[in-house]
Coordinates of C-alpha atoms and ligand atoms in Angstrom, one line a residue:
M187 CA -20.2 -54.8 -102.8
E188 CA -21.5 -55.9 -105.6
H189 CA -19.5 -56.2 -108.7
Y190 CA -22.1 -56.3 -111.7
L191 CA -20.1 -57.6 -114.9
D192 CA -22.4 -58.9 -116.9
N193 CA -23.8 -55.7 -119.1
A194 CA -23.9 -57.7 -122.3
A195 CA -27.0 -59.3 -120.7
T196 CA -28.9 -56.0 -119.2
T197 CA -27.7 -53.2 -118.0
R198 CA -28.3 -51.2 -114.5
V199 CA -31.7 -48.4 -116.0
C200 CA -29.5 -45.1 -116.1
T201 CA -31.1 -42.3 -113.0
E202 CA -32.0 -40.0 -116.4
A203 CA -34.1 -43.2 -117.9
A204 CA -35.5 -43.7 -114.6
E205 CA -36.8 -39.9 -114.5
A206 CA -38.3 -39.7 -117.9
A207 CA -40.1 -42.9 -117.2
L208 CA -41.8 -41.6 -113.7
Q209 CA -42.4 -38.3 -115.6
A210 CA -44.4 -40.6 -118.4
M211 CA -46.1 -42.2 -115.6
T212 CA -46.9 -39.7 -113.4
E213 CA -47.5 -36.7 -115.7
T214 CA -47.5 -37.3 -119.4
Y215 CA -49.6 -39.9 -118.9
G216 CA -52.3 -39.6 -121.5
N217 CA -53.0 -42.2 -124.4
P218 CA -50.5 -40.6 -127.5
S219 CA -53.9 -41.6 -129.8
S220 CA -55.8 -39.3 -127.9
T221 CA -57.0 -36.0 -129.3
H222 CA -57.5 -34.2 -125.9
T223 CA -54.8 -32.1 -124.4
K224 CA -53.5 -35.1 -122.4
G225 CA -53.4 -37.4 -125.3
R226 CA -51.5 -34.5 -127.7
E227 CA -49.0 -33.9 -124.6
A228 CA -48.0 -37.2 -124.5
H229 CA -48.0 -37.9 -128.2
R230 CA -45.2 -34.9 -128.6
L231 CA -43.5 -36.5 -125.9
L232 CA -43.7 -39.9 -128.3
E233 CA -42.3 -38.0 -131.3
E234 CA -40.0 -36.2 -129.4
S235 CA -38.4 -39.6 -128.0
R236 CA -38.5 -40.7 -131.4
K237 CA -36.5 -38.4 -132.5
S238 CA -33.8 -38.9 -130.0
V239 CA -33.6 -42.4 -130.8
S240 CA -33.2 -41.7 -134.3
E241 CA -30.8 -39.3 -133.9
A242 CA -28.6 -42.0 -131.8
L243 CA -29.3 -44.3 -134.7
G244 CA -27.8 -41.6 -136.9
A245 CA -31.6 -42.1 -139.1
R246 CA -32.4 -40.0 -141.7
D247 CA -35.5 -39.5 -140.5
P248 CA -37.8 -39.9 -137.1
S249 CA -40.1 -41.8 -139.3
E250 CA -37.8 -44.7 -139.8
V251 CA -37.8 -45.3 -136.3
V252 CA -40.9 -47.8 -135.2
F253 CA -41.1 -48.7 -131.2
T254 CA -41.4 -52.4 -130.9
S255 CA -41.3 -54.4 -126.9
C256 CA -37.9 -55.8 -127.1
G257 CA -34.8 -56.5 -129.5
T258 CA -36.2 -60.2 -130.3
E259 CA -39.7 -58.2 -131.6
S260 CA -37.7 -56.4 -133.6
D261 CA -35.4 -59.3 -135.1
N262 CA -38.6 -61.4 -135.3
W263 CA -40.4 -58.8 -137.7
A264 CA -37.3 -58.3 -139.8
L265 CA -37.2 -61.5 -140.6
L266 CA -40.5 -63.2 -140.6
S267 CA -42.2 -60.0 -142.7
G268 CA -38.9 -59.3 -144.3
A269 CA -38.8 -62.7 -145.7
E270 CA -42.5 -62.5 -146.6
S271 CA -42.5 -59.3 -148.6
M272 CA -39.6 -60.7 -151.0
K273 CA -40.8 -64.1 -151.8
R274 CA -42.1 -63.4 -155.0
S275 CA -38.3 -62.2 -155.9
G276 CA -37.1 -65.9 -154.2
R277 CA -36.4 -67.5 -151.7
H278 CA -33.5 -68.0 -150.6
I279 CA -32.0 -66.2 -147.3
I280 CA -28.1 -65.4 -146.0
S281 CA -27.3 -65.8 -141.9
S282 CA -24.8 -66.7 -140.2
L283 CA -24.3 -69.8 -137.4
V284 CA -23.8 -67.4 -134.4
E285 CA -26.6 -65.3 -134.5
H286 CA -28.6 -64.8 -131.4
D287 CA -32.1 -67.4 -130.8
A288 CA -34.1 -64.5 -131.8
V289 CA -33.1 -64.9 -135.1
R290 CA -31.9 -68.4 -135.5
R291 CA -35.6 -69.4 -134.4
C292 CA -37.0 -67.4 -137.6
L293 CA -34.6 -69.0 -139.7
D294 CA -35.7 -72.5 -138.8
L295 CA -39.3 -71.3 -138.6
L296 CA -39.1 -69.7 -142.7
E297 CA -37.0 -73.0 -143.3
S298 CA -40.2 -74.9 -142.5
R299 CA -42.0 -72.2 -144.6
G300 CA -40.4 -73.1 -147.9
F301 CA -37.3 -70.3 -147.5
S302 CA -33.6 -71.6 -147.7
V303 CA -31.3 -70.7 -145.5
T304 CA -27.2 -70.4 -145.7
R305 CA -25.9 -70.1 -142.5
L306 CA -22.4 -68.4 -143.5
E307 CA -19.7 -70.0 -140.8
P308 CA -17.5 -67.2 -138.6
D309 CA -13.8 -66.8 -138.2
G310 CA -12.3 -68.2 -134.4
T311 CA -13.7 -65.1 -133.1
G312 CA -17.3 -64.7 -134.7
V313 CA -16.7 -62.3 -137.4
I314 CA -18.5 -63.0 -140.8
S315 CA -16.1 -62.1 -143.6
P316 CA -18.2 -59.7 -146.3
D317 CA -16.6 -62.1 -149.0
S318 CA -18.6 -65.7 -147.5
V319 CA -21.4 -63.1 -148.1
R320 CA -20.3 -62.7 -151.9
E321 CA -19.7 -66.2 -152.1
A322 CA -23.1 -67.8 -150.9
L323 CA -24.9 -64.7 -153.0
R324 CA -27.7 -65.9 -155.8
E325 CA -29.7 -64.3 -158.2
D326 CA -32.8 -65.6 -155.6
T327 CA -31.2 -64.0 -152.5
I328 CA -33.9 -62.0 -150.9
L329 CA -32.7 -61.2 -147.2
V330 CA -29.2 -61.2 -145.5
S331 CA -29.6 -61.2 -141.6
L332 CA -26.2 -60.4 -139.9
M333 CA -25.5 -59.6 -136.4
M334 CA -22.9 -56.7 -135.7
V335 CA -21.7 -57.7 -132.8
N336 CA -21.9 -61.0 -131.4
N337 CA -23.3 -61.1 -127.9
E338 CA -21.1 -63.8 -126.5
T339 CA -17.9 -63.1 -128.1
G340 CA -17.9 -59.0 -128.8
A341 CA -16.9 -60.4 -132.3
V342 CA -17.8 -56.5 -134.8
T343 CA -19.0 -57.8 -138.2
D344 CA -18.6 -55.1 -140.7
I345 CA -21.9 -54.5 -142.2
G346 CA -20.9 -51.1 -144.2
A347 CA -18.7 -53.5 -146.1
V348 CA -21.5 -56.6 -146.6
S349 CA -24.1 -54.2 -148.1
E350 CA -21.5 -53.1 -150.1
V351 CA -20.9 -56.8 -151.3
L352 CA -25.0 -56.6 -152.2
R353 CA -24.6 -53.4 -153.7
R354 CA -21.5 -54.0 -155.9
A355 CA -23.5 -57.5 -156.9
G356 CA -27.0 -55.9 -158.1
S357 CA -28.5 -57.9 -155.6
S358 CA -31.6 -56.4 -154.1
A359 CA -31.8 -58.7 -151.5
L360 CA -32.9 -56.7 -147.8
L361 CA -30.0 -56.7 -145.6
H362 CA -30.5 -56.7 -142.0
T363 CA -28.4 -56.1 -139.1
D364 CA -29.2 -57.2 -135.2
A365 CA -27.7 -54.2 -134.1
V366 CA -28.8 -55.2 -130.0
Q367 CA -25.2 -55.4 -128.5
A368 CA -23.5 -52.9 -130.9
F369 CA -26.0 -50.1 -130.5
R370 CA -24.4 -47.3 -129.0
K371 CA -21.4 -49.4 -128.5
V372 CA -19.7 -49.2 -132.1
P373 CA -20.2 -46.5 -134.2
F374 CA -22.6 -46.9 -137.1
Q375 CA -25.1 -44.3 -138.6
A376 CA -28.3 -46.0 -140.1
R377 CA -28.1 -43.3 -142.9
T378 CA -24.9 -44.5 -144.9
L379 CA -24.3 -48.0 -143.5
G380 CA -26.5 -49.4 -145.9
A381 CA -28.7 -52.0 -144.0
D382 CA -32.9 -51.5 -144.6
L383 CA -33.8 -53.2 -141.1
I384 CA -31.9 -52.5 -137.3
S385 CA -33.0 -54.0 -134.6
V386 CA -32.3 -52.2 -131.3
S387 CA -32.9 -52.7 -127.8
G388 CA -33.0 -50.8 -124.8
H389 CA -32.6 -52.9 -122.0
K390 CA -28.9 -53.1 -123.1
I391 CA -28.2 -49.3 -123.4
H392 CA -29.5 -48.4 -119.3
A393 CA -32.6 -48.4 -120.6
P394 CA -35.9 -50.4 -118.8
K395 CA -36.7 -54.0 -120.0
G396 CA -39.8 -54.2 -122.9
I397 CA -38.6 -51.5 -125.2
G398 CA -36.7 -51.9 -128.5
A399 CA -37.0 -50.4 -131.6
L400 CA -36.8 -51.4 -135.3
Y401 CA -35.3 -48.9 -138.1
I402 CA -37.1 -49.0 -141.5
R403 CA -35.2 -47.6 -143.9
S404 CA -37.4 -44.5 -145.5
G405 CA -39.3 -46.4 -148.6
L406 CA -39.4 -49.8 -147.3
R407 CA -42.9 -51.1 -146.3
L408 CA -43.1 -53.8 -144.4
R409 CA -45.8 -55.7 -143.7
P410 CA -46.8 -55.8 -139.2
L411 CA -46.4 -58.3 -137.2
L412 CA -48.9 -57.0 -134.7
I413 CA -52.1 -55.8 -136.3
G414 CA -54.8 -53.6 -134.5
G415 CA -54.9 -50.4 -134.0
A416 CA -53.2 -47.6 -136.8
Q417 CA -50.6 -46.6 -133.8
E418 CA -46.8 -46.4 -135.3
S419 CA -48.3 -45.0 -138.6
E420 CA -50.3 -48.3 -138.9
R421 CA -46.9 -50.3 -139.1
R422 CA -47.3 -52.0 -135.5
A423 CA -50.6 -51.6 -133.3
G424 CA -50.5 -51.6 -129.5
T425 CA -50.8 -48.3 -127.3
E426 CA -47.4 -47.3 -127.4
P427 CA -45.7 -48.1 -123.7
L428 CA -44.6 -44.1 -123.4
P429 CA -42.6 -44.9 -120.1
Q430 CA -40.5 -47.2 -121.8
I431 CA -40.2 -45.2 -124.5
A432 CA -39.2 -41.9 -122.8
A433 CA -36.7 -44.0 -120.9
F434 CA -35.3 -45.4 -123.7
A435 CA -35.0 -41.5 -125.6
A436 CA -33.2 -40.6 -122.4
A437 CA -30.5 -43.4 -122.3
C438 CA -30.5 -42.4 -125.6
R439 CA -29.4 -38.7 -125.0
Q440 CA -26.6 -40.1 -122.7
D441 CA -22.8 -40.2 -123.5
P442 CA -22.0 -44.0 -124.2
C443 CA -18.7 -43.8 -122.8
V444 CA -17.4 -46.0 -125.3
D445 CA -13.8 -44.8 -124.3
H446 CA -14.5 -45.9 -121.0
L447 CA -15.7 -49.3 -121.5
A448 CA -12.6 -50.1 -124.0
A449 CA -10.6 -48.8 -121.3
M450 CA -12.3 -51.1 -118.8
K451 CA -11.7 -54.4 -121.5
H452 CA -8.2 -53.4 -121.8
L453 CA -7.5 -53.3 -118.0
A454 CA -9.7 -56.8 -117.4
V455 CA -7.2 -58.4 -120.0
K456 CA -4.4 -56.8 -118.0
L457 CA -5.4 -57.8 -114.5
L458 CA -6.8 -61.5 -115.8
S459 CA -4.1 -62.7 -117.4
E460 CA -1.5 -61.7 -114.5
A461 CA -4.2 -63.1 -112.0
V462 CA -4.3 -66.2 -113.9
P463 CA -1.5 -66.9 -116.6
E464 CA -3.6 -69.6 -118.3
L465 CA -7.0 -67.8 -119.0
C466 CA -7.9 -67.9 -122.6
F467 CA -9.5 -64.5 -124.2
L468 CA -10.8 -64.3 -127.6
D469 CA -9.6 -60.9 -129.0
T470 CA -12.6 -59.2 -130.6
A471 CA -13.6 -55.4 -131.8
A472 CA -16.3 -54.8 -129.4
P473 CA -15.3 -52.5 -126.3
H474 CA -18.1 -54.0 -124.0
I475 CA -17.6 -57.8 -124.1
L476 CA -14.5 -59.9 -123.4
S477 CA -15.1 -63.8 -123.6
V478 CA -12.9 -65.5 -121.2
S479 CA -11.7 -69.1 -120.3
M480 CA -10.2 -71.1 -117.8
P481 CA -9.7 -74.4 -119.3
G482 CA -10.2 -77.5 -117.1
W483 CA -12.8 -75.6 -115.2
R484 CA -16.5 -75.6 -115.3
S485 CA -17.9 -72.0 -116.2
E486 CA -20.8 -72.6 -114.1
V487 CA -18.4 -73.1 -110.7
L488 CA -16.5 -70.7 -111.7
M489 CA -20.0 -68.4 -111.6
N490 CA -20.8 -69.8 -108.3
F491 CA -18.0 -68.8 -106.7
L492 CA -17.9 -65.6 -107.8
E493 CA -21.3 -65.1 -107.3
G494 CA -20.2 -65.9 -103.3
R495 CA -18.1 -62.5 -103.6
G496 CA -20.7 -60.6 -105.1
I497 CA -19.3 -60.6 -108.4
Y498 CA -21.5 -61.5 -111.5
V499 CA -21.0 -63.0 -114.4
S500 CA -22.3 -65.0 -117.2
K501 CA -21.6 -68.1 -119.0
S502 CA -21.6 -67.3 -122.5
S503 CA -25.4 -66.0 -122.9
A504 CA -27.7 -65.5 -120.3
C505 CA -30.3 -67.2 -122.4
K506 CA -29.2 -70.1 -122.8
Q507 CA -29.7 -72.0 -119.5
G508 CA -27.5 -74.7 -119.3
R509 CA -27.3 -75.4 -123.0
R510 CA -23.9 -75.5 -124.6
S511 CA -23.3 -72.2 -126.6
H512 CA -23.9 -72.8 -130.6
V513 CA -21.3 -69.3 -130.8
L514 CA -18.4 -71.3 -129.2
E515 CA -19.1 -74.2 -130.8
A516 CA -19.1 -72.6 -134.0
L517 CA -16.1 -70.9 -133.5
G518 CA -14.4 -74.5 -133.3
L519 CA -13.2 -73.9 -130.0
R520 CA -11.8 -76.6 -127.7
P521 CA -14.6 -78.2 -125.9
Q522 CA -12.4 -77.8 -122.6
V523 CA -12.2 -74.0 -123.7
I524 CA -15.9 -74.0 -124.2
D525 CA -17.0 -75.5 -121.2
G526 CA -14.8 -72.8 -119.3
A527 CA -16.1 -69.9 -120.7
L528 CA -17.2 -67.0 -119.1
R529 CA -18.5 -63.8 -121.0
L530 CA -17.8 -60.7 -119.3
G531 CA -19.9 -57.2 -120.3
F532 CA -18.9 -53.7 -119.7
S533 CA -21.0 -50.5 -118.8
R534 CA -20.3 -47.1 -117.9
F535 CA -20.4 -47.7 -114.4
T536 CA -17.9 -50.5 -114.2
V537 CA -15.2 -49.3 -112.3
P538 CA -11.4 -50.6 -111.8
E539 CA -12.6 -52.3 -108.3
D540 CA -14.9 -54.2 -110.3
L541 CA -12.1 -55.7 -112.5
T542 CA -9.6 -56.1 -109.6
A543 CA -12.3 -58.4 -107.4
L544 CA -12.9 -60.5 -110.6
A545 CA -8.9 -61.1 -111.1
E546 CA -8.5 -61.8 -107.3
G547 CA -12.0 -64.0 -107.5
L548 CA -10.3 -66.4 -110.2
R549 CA -7.1 -66.2 -108.7
D550 CA -8.5 -67.7 -105.3
A551 CA -10.5 -69.8 -107.5
R552 CA -7.5 -71.7 -109.1
A553 CA -5.5 -71.2 -105.2
L554 CA -8.1 -73.4 -103.8
A555 CA -8.5 -76.3 -106.1
H556 CA -4.6 -76.9 -106.3
H557 CA -4.7 -77.0 -102.7
Ligands
PLP82 N1 -30.4 -60.0 -130.3 C1 -29.1 -59.7 -129.6 C2 -27.7 -60.2 -130.3 C3 -29.6 -59.8 -127.8 O1 -27.7 -59.5 -127.5 C4 -30.3 -59.8 -127.5 C5 -30.5 -59.5 -126.0 O2 -29.7 -60.7 -125.0 C6 -31.2 -59.8 -128.5 C7 -30.9 -59.7 -130.1 C8 -32.9 -59.9 -127.7 O3 -33.1 -58.5 -127.2 P1 -34.0 -58.3 -125.9 O4 -33.9 -59.0 -124.9 O5 -34.3 -57.0 -126.4 O6 -35.6 -59.0 -126.5

């Protein structure tokens, strides 16, 4: 039996999303920019889909949602164009040490282009405090980019409070949040959050890979990253991938099952700590991510052992591919804890049997080593 517990890396596509994609591929297959009936039909589906994603985001208006190819593109666009569009007012950017590489690499690039970046330190679980943003804020700060939920630890940063810090200080800096891990897991409404730019991605919420969106607060003009045709109201060129978009929208219309995620996380902590008392957990607020470590072990060894039993977990983040996690290092964890870290990700398809299998797997790995 398969026990997939790596839902922060990606999720299984839900039937509703797969059916929506099939429908768009085989029936509503016109180009949304074509003026004939097939094109108009596709355009209708595109705008209905935008409305569903916009409602899930709590945006004021569907026109605030622009479809992209992934969360990475949304982050790149927000950071690179956001900084460029503001550079007449200053060149200082505030972000953190625990951002995803899709943001970190943009920060490095912006530094090489003459911007200066303050990378805030997180607390022991990955949360960035709004006070630290206040302290770092300068007259020439033009952009603040902080993730809402950390993809390795599940730490939740209060973006609403960060927005309040900027408002109180009278700062005109743009506020971007990478909400790829937060969307449909941690409640927020784009219309009240106070962020100007919000990145989300389909494959973390049971839509296929290859679709994301950037929420752009209405009134904000962001220079396109992709230029060419006039799609997406001239904000992002390229024929819209309607199958992925329709699937993304269908996934957004499903119940996010947040209570179920939280129950699975709670149960995982209980079963795992009963099975292996020396396990260390990071206590974080996101309902779907649990960072756990078996000190003295290597994550790869545990992952391989578990995989032999059909249990899939990850070592910190799937994108790291063997490198040590910059996030866990920034938390100041002991090297032994970092090296034995596993990241668990729950979804609405996670069942208690998955967690029992994991707890038994870790207990048996430990017992074998003691013999
Ligand atoms: N930001 C965060 C926090 C993520 O977890 C991920 C995915 O791993 C991304 C950005 C990138 O999203 P995508 O895989 O859609 O490019």
